PDB file of C-alpha atoms in Angstrom:
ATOM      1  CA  UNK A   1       0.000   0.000   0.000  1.00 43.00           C
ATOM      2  CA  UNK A   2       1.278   3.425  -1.022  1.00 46.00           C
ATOM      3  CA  UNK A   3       2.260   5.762   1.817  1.00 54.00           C
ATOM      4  CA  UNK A   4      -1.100   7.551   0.850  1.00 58.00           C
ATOM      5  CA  UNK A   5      -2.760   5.090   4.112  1.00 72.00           C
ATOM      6  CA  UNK A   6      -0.428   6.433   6.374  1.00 81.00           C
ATOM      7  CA  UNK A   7      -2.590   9.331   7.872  1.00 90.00           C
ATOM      8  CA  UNK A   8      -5.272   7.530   7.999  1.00 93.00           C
ATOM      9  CA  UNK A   9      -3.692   4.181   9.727  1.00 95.00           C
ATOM     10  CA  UNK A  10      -1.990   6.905  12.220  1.00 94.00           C
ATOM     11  CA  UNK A  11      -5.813   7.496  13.215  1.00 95.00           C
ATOM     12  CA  UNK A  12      -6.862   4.269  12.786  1.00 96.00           C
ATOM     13  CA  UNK A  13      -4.501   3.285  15.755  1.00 95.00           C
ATOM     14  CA  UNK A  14      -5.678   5.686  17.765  1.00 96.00           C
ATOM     15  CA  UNK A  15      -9.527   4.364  17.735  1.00 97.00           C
ATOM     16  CA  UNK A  16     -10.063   2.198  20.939  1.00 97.00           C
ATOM     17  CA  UNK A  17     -11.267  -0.778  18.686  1.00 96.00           C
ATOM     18  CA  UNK A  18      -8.377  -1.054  16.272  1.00 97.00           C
ATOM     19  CA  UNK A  19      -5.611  -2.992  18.151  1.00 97.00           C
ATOM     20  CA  UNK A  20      -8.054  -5.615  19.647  1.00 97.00           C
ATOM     21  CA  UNK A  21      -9.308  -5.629  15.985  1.00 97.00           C
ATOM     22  CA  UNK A  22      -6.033  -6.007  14.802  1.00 97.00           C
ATOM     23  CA  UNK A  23      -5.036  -8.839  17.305  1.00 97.00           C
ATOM     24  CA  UNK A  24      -8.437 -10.714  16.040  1.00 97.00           C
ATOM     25  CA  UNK A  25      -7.332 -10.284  12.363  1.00 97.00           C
ATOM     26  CA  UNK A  26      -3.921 -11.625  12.921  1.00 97.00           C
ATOM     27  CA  UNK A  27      -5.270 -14.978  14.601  1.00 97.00           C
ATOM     28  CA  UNK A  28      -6.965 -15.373  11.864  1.00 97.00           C
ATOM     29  CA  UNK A  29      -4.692 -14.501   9.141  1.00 97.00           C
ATOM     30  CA  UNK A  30      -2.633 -17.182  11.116  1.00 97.00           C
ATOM     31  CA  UNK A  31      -5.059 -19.886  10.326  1.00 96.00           C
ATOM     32  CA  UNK A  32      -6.062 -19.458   7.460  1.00 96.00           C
ATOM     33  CA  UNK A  33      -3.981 -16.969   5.541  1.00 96.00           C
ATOM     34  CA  UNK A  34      -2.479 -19.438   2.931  1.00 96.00           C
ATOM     35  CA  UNK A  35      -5.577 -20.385   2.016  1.00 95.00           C
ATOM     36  CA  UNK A  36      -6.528 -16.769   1.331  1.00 95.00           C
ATOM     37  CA  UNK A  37      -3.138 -16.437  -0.365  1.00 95.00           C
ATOM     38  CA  UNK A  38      -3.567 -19.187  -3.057  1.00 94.00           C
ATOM     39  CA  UNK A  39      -7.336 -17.831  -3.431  1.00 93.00           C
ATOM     40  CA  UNK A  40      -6.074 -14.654  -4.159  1.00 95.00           C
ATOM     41  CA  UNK A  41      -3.263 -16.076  -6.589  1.00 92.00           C
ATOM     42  CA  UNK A  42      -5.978 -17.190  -9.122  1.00 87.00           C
ATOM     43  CA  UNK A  43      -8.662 -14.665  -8.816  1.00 89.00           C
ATOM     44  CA  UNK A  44      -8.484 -13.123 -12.015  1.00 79.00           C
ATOM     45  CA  UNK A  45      -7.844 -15.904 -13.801  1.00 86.00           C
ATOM     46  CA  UNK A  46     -11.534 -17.237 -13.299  1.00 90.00           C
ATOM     47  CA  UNK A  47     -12.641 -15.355 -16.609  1.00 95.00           C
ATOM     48  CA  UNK A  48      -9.897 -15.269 -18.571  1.00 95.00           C
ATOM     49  CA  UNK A  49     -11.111 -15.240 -22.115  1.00 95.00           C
ATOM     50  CA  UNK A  50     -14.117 -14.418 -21.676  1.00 97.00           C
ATOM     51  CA  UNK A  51     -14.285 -10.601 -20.337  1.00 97.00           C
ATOM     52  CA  UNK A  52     -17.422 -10.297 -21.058  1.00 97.00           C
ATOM     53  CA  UNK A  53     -18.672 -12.722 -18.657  1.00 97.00           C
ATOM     54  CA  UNK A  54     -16.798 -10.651 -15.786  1.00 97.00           C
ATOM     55  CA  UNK A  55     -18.160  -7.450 -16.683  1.00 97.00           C
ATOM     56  CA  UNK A  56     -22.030  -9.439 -16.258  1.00 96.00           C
ATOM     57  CA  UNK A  57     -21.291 -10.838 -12.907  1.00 96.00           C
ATOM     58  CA  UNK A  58     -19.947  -7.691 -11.732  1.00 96.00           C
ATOM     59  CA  UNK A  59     -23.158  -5.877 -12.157  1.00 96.00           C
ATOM     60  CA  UNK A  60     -25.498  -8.291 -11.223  1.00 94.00           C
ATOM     61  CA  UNK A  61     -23.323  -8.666  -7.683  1.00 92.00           C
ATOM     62  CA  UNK A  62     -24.790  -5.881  -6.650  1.00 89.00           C
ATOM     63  CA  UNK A  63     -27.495  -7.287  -3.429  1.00 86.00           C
ATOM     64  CA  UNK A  64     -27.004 -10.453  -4.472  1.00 87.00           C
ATOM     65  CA  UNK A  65     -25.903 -14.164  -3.531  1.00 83.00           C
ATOM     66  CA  UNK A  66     -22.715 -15.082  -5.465  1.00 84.00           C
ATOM     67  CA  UNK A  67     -24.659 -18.873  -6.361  1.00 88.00           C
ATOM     68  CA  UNK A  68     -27.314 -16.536  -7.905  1.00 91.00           C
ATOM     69  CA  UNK A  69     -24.831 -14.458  -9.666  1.00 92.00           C
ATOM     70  CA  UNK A  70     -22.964 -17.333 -10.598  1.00 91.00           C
ATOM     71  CA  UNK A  71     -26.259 -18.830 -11.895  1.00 93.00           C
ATOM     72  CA  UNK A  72     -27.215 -15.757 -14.306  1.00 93.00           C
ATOM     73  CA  UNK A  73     -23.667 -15.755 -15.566  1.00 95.00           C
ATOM     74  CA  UNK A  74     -24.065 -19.148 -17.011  1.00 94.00           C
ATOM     75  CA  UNK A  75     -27.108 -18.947 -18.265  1.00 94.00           C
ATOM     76  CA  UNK A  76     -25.925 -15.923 -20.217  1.00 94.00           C
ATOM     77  CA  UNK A  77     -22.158 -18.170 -20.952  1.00 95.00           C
ATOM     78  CA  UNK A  78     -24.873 -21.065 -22.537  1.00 95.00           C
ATOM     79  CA  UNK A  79     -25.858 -18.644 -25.266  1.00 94.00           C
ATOM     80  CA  UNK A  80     -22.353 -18.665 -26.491  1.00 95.00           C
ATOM     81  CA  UNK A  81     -21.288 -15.055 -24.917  1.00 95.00           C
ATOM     82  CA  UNK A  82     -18.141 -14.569 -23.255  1.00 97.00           C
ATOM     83  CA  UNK A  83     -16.503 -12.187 -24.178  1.00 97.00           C
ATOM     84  CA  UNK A  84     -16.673  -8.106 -24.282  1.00 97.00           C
ATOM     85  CA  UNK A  85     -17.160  -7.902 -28.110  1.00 96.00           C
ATOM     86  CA  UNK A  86     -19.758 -10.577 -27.257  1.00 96.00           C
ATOM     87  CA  UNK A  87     -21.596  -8.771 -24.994  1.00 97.00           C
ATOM     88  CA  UNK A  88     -21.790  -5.683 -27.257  1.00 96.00           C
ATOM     89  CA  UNK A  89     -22.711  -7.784 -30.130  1.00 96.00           C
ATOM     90  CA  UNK A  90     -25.614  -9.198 -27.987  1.00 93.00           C
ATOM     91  CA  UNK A  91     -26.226  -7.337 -24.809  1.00 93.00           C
ATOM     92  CA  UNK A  92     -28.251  -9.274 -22.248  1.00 91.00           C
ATOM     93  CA  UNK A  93     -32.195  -8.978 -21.949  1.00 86.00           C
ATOM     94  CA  UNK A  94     -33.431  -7.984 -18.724  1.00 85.00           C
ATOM     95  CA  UNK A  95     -36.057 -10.873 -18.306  1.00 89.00           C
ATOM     96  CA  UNK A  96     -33.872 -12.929 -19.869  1.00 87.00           C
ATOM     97  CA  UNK A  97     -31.267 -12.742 -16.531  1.00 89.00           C
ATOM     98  CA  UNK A  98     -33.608 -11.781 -14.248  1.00 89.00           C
ATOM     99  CA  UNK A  99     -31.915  -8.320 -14.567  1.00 92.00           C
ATOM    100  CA  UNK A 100     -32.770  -5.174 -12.733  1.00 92.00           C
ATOM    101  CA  UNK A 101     -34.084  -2.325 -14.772  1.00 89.00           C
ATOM    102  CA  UNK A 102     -30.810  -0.288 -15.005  1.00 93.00           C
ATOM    103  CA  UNK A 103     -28.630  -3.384 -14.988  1.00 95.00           C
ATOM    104  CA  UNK A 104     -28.724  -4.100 -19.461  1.00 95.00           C
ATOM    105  CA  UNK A 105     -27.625  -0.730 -19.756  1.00 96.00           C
ATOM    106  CA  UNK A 106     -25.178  -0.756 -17.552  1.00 97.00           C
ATOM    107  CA  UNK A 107     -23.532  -3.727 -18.458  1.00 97.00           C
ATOM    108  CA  UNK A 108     -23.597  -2.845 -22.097  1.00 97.00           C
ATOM    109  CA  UNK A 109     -21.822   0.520 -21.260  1.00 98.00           C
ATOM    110  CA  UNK A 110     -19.019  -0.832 -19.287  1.00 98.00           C
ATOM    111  CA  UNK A 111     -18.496  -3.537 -22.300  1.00 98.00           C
ATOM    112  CA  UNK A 112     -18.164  -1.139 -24.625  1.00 97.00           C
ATOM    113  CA  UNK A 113     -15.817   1.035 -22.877  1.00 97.00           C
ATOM    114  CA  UNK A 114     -13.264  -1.666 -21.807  1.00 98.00           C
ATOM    115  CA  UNK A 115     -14.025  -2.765 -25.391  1.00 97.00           C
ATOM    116  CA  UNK A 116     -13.272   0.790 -26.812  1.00 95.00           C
ATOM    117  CA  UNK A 117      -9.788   0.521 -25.059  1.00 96.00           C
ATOM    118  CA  UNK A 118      -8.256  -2.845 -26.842  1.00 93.00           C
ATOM    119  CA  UNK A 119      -5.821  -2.678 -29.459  1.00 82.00           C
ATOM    120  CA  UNK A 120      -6.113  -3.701 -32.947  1.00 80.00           C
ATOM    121  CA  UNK A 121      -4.987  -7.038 -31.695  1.00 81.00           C
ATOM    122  CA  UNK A 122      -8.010  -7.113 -29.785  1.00 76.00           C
ATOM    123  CA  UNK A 123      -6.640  -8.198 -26.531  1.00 94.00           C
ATOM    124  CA  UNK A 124      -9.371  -8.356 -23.598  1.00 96.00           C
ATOM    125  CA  UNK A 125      -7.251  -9.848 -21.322  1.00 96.00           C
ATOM    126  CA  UNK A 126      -4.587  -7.304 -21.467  1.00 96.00           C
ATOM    127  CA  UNK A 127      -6.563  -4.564 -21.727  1.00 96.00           C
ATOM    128  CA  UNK A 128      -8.799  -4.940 -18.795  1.00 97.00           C
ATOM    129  CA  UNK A 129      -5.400  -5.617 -16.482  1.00 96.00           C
ATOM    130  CA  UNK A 130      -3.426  -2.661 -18.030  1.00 97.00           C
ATOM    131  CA  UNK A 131      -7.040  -0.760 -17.305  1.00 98.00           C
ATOM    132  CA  UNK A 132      -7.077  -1.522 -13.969  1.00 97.00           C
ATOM    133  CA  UNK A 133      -3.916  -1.240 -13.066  1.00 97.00           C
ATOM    134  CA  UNK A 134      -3.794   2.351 -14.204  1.00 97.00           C
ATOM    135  CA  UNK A 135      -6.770   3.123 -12.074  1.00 97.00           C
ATOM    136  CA  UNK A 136      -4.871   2.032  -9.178  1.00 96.00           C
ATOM    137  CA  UNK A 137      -5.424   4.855  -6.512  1.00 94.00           C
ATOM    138  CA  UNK A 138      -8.496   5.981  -8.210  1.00 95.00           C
ATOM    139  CA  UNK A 139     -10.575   4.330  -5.539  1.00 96.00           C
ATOM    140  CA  UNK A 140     -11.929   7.092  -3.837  1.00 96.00           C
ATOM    141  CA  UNK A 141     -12.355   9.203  -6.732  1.00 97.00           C
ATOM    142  CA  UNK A 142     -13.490   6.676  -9.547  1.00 97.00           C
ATOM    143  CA  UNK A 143     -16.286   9.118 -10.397  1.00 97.00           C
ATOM    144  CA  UNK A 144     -13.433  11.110 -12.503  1.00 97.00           C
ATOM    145  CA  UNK A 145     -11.757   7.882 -13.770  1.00 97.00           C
ATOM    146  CA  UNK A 146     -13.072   8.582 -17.700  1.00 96.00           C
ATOM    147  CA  UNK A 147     -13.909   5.333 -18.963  1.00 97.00           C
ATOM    148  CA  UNK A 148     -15.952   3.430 -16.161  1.00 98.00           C
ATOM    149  CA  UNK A 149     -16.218   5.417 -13.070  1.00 97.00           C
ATOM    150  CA  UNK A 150     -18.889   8.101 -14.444  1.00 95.00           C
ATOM    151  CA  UNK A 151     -21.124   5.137 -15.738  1.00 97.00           C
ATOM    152  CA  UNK A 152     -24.876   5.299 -14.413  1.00 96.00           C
ATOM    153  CA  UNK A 153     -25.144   1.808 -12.173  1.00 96.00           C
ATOM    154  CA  UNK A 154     -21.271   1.319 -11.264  1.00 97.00           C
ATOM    155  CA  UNK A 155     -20.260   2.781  -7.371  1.00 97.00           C
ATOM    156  CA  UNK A 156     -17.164   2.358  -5.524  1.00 98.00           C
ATOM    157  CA  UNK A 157     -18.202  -1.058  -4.532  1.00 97.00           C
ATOM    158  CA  UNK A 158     -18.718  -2.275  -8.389  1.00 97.00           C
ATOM    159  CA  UNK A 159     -15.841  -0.112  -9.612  1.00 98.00           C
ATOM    160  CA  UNK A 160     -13.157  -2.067  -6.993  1.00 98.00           C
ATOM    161  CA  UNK A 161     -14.918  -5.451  -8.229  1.00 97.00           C
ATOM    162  CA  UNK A 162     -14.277  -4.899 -11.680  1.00 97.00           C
ATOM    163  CA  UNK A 163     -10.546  -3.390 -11.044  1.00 97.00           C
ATOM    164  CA  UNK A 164     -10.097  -6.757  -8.688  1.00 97.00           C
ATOM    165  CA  UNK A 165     -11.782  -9.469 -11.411  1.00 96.00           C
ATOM    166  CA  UNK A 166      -9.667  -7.773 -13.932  1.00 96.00           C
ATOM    167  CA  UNK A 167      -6.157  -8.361 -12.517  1.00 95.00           C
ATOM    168  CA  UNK A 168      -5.589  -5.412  -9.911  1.00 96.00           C
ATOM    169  CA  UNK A 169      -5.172  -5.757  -6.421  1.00 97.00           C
ATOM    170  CA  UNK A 170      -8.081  -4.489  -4.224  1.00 96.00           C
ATOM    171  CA  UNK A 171     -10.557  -5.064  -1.916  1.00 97.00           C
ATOM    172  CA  UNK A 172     -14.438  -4.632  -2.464  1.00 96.00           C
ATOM    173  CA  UNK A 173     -16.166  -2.614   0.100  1.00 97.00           C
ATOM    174  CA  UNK A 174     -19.306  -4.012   0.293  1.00 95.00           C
ATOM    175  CA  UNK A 175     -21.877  -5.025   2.740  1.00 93.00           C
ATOM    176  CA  UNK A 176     -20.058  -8.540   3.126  1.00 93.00           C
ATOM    177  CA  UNK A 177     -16.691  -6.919   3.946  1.00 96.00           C
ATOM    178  CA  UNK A 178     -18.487  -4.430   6.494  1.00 96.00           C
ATOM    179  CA  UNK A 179     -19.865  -7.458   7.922  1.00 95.00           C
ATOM    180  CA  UNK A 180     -16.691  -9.542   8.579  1.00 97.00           C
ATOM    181  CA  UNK A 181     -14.700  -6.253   9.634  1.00 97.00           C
ATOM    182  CA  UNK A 182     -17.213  -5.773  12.388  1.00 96.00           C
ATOM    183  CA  UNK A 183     -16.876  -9.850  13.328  1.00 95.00           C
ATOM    184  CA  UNK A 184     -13.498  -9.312  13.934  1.00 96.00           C
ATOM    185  CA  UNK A 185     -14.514  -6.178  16.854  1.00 96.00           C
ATOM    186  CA  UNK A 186     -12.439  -3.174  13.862  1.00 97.00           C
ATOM    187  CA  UNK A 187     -14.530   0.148  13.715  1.00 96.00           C
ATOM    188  CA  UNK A 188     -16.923  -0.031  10.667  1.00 94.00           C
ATOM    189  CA  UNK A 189     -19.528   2.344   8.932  1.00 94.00           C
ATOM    190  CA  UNK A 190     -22.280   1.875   6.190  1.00 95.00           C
ATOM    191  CA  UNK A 191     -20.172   4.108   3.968  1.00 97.00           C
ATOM    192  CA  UNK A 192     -18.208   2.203   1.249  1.00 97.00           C
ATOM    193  CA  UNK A 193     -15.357   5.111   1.339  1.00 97.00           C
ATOM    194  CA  UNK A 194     -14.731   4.102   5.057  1.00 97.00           C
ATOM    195  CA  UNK A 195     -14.886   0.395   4.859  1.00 97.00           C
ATOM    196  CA  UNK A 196     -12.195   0.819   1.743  1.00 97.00           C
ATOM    197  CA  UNK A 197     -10.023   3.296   4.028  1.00 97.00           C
ATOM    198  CA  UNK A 198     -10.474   0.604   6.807  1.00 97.00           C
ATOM    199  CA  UNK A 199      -9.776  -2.373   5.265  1.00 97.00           C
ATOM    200  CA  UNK A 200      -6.380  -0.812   3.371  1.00 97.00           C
ATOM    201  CA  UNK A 201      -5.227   0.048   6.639  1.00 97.00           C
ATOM    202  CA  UNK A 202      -5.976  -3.173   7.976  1.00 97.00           C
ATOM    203  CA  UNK A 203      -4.104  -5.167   5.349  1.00 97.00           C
ATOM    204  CA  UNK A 204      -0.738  -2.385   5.188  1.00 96.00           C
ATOM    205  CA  UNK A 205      -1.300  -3.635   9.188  1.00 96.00           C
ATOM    206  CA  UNK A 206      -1.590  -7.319   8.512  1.00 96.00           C
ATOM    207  CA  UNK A 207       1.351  -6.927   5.553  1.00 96.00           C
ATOM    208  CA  UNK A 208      -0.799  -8.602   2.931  1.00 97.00           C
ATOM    209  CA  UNK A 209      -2.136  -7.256  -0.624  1.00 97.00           C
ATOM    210  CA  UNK A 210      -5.835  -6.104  -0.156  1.00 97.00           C
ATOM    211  CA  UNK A 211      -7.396  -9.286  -2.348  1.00 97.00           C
ATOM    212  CA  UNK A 212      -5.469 -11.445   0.278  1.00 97.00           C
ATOM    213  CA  UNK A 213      -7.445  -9.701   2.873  1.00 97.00           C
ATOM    214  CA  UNK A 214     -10.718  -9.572   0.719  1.00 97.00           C
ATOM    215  CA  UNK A 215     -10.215 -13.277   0.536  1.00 95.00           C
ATOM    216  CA  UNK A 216      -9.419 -13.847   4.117  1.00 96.00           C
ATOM    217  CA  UNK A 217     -12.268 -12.107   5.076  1.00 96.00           C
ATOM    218  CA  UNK A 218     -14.449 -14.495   3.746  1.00 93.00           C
ATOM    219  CA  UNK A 219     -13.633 -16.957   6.977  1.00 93.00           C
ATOM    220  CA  UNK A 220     -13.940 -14.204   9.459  1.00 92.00           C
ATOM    221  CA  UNK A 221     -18.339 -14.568   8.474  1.00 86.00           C
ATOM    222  CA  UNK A 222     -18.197 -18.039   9.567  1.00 73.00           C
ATOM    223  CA  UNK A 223     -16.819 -21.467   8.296  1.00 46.00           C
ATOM    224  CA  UNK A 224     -20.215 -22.118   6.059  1.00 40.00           C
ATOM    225  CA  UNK A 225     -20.005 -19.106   3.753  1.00 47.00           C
ATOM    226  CA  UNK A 226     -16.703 -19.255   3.974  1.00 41.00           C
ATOM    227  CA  UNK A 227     -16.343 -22.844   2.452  1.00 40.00           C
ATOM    228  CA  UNK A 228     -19.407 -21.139  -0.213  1.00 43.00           C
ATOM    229  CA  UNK A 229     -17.234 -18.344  -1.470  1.00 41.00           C
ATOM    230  CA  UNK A 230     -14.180 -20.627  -2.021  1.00 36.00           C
ATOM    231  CA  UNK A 231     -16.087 -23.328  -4.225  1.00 32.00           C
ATOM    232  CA  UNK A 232     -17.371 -20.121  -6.633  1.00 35.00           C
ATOM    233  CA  UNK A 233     -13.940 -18.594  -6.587  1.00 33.00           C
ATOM    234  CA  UNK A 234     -15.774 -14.702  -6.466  1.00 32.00           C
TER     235      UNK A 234
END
């Protein structure tokens, strides 16, 4: 983590919850941090080839289960879509997914602007990485980020998803994230800029990359959902 954290972790370790927090973490990084680790290690491999498919699950992750995501994602996959140029070719139908009313659009728009970035080669793969590793530090002002972050239906949440199932480091800071942070006794809030700010500090803490801790978190909600989020790899 950049030194940009460093205010903020000062602060952080002055808030009466944080080194209990901390201590919690740790003990469980302990026991199951290599599992986390090799989690982490393949994350963005899971869609490699087929871009397309990402950019679908990470709008439709948005409230829901990951087996119902998952779900919807093949179902789309079965129609012979999987990549970005796919998707733009034949955007999904909202009854078709079980889509929200926004959701089509959005999905089509992020498609076509990760699309609109690829070469003449026509590289998804390495255009989505080299995408999201430039955005790197955009975080907590993707709304300015000019390809993605001003599109109607992506938020922080959806716009660290998509830089983390692309290749980038990251953590999502979502309601499941909140959830596990306050499990483990660390101060939390409903606001995804402060569960991002919190969970950086707490990996730069820990001394792991933030999809190490986005994976580890997964065990701090329990051994059950836990066990769920490592067969579907999201």
């Amino acid at each position: 983590m950049p030194d940009r954290c460093s205010p903020a972790l000062d602060a952080l370790r002055r808030h009466p919850q944080w080194q209990s927090g901390i201590a919690r973490l740790t003990e469980l990084w302990e026991a199951r941090g290599a599992q986390a680790r090799a989690d982490a290690a393949g994350y963005a491999q899971s869609y490699e080839g087929t871009r397309g498919l990402m950019v679908v699950d990470v709008v439709m992750s948005a409230n829901r289960g990951y087996d119902e995501v998952q779900r919807r994602v093949q179902k789309y996959a079965d129609t012979g879509v999987a990549t970005l140029q796919d998707v733009v070719d034949n955007p999904p139908g909202r009854s078709f997914l079980g889509m929200r009313r926004r959701e089509p659009d959005t999905v089509l728009a992020v498609a076509t602007a990760l699309l609109g970035l690829c070469g003449p080669d026509g590289a998804e793969d390495a255009t989505c990485l080299t995408w999201a590793e430039q955005t790197a530090g955009m975080q907590h002002a993707f709304r300015v980020e000019p390809h993605v972050g001003g599109i109607s239906g992506i938020g922080l949440a959806l716009f660290c998803y998509l830089r983390m199932r692309s290749g980038a480091d990251g953590i999502k800071p979502d309601g499941r994230v909140r959830q596990a942070l306050k499990d483990l006794g660390l101060p939390v809030s409903r606001d995804p800029h402060a569960i991002l700010t919190v969970a950086q500090c707490a990996a730069v803490e820990l001394g792991v990359a933030e999809l190490e801790l986005d994976q580890l978190l997964w065990f701090a909600l329990g051994a059950d959902r836990g066990r769920r989020r490592k067969v579907n790899r999201a």
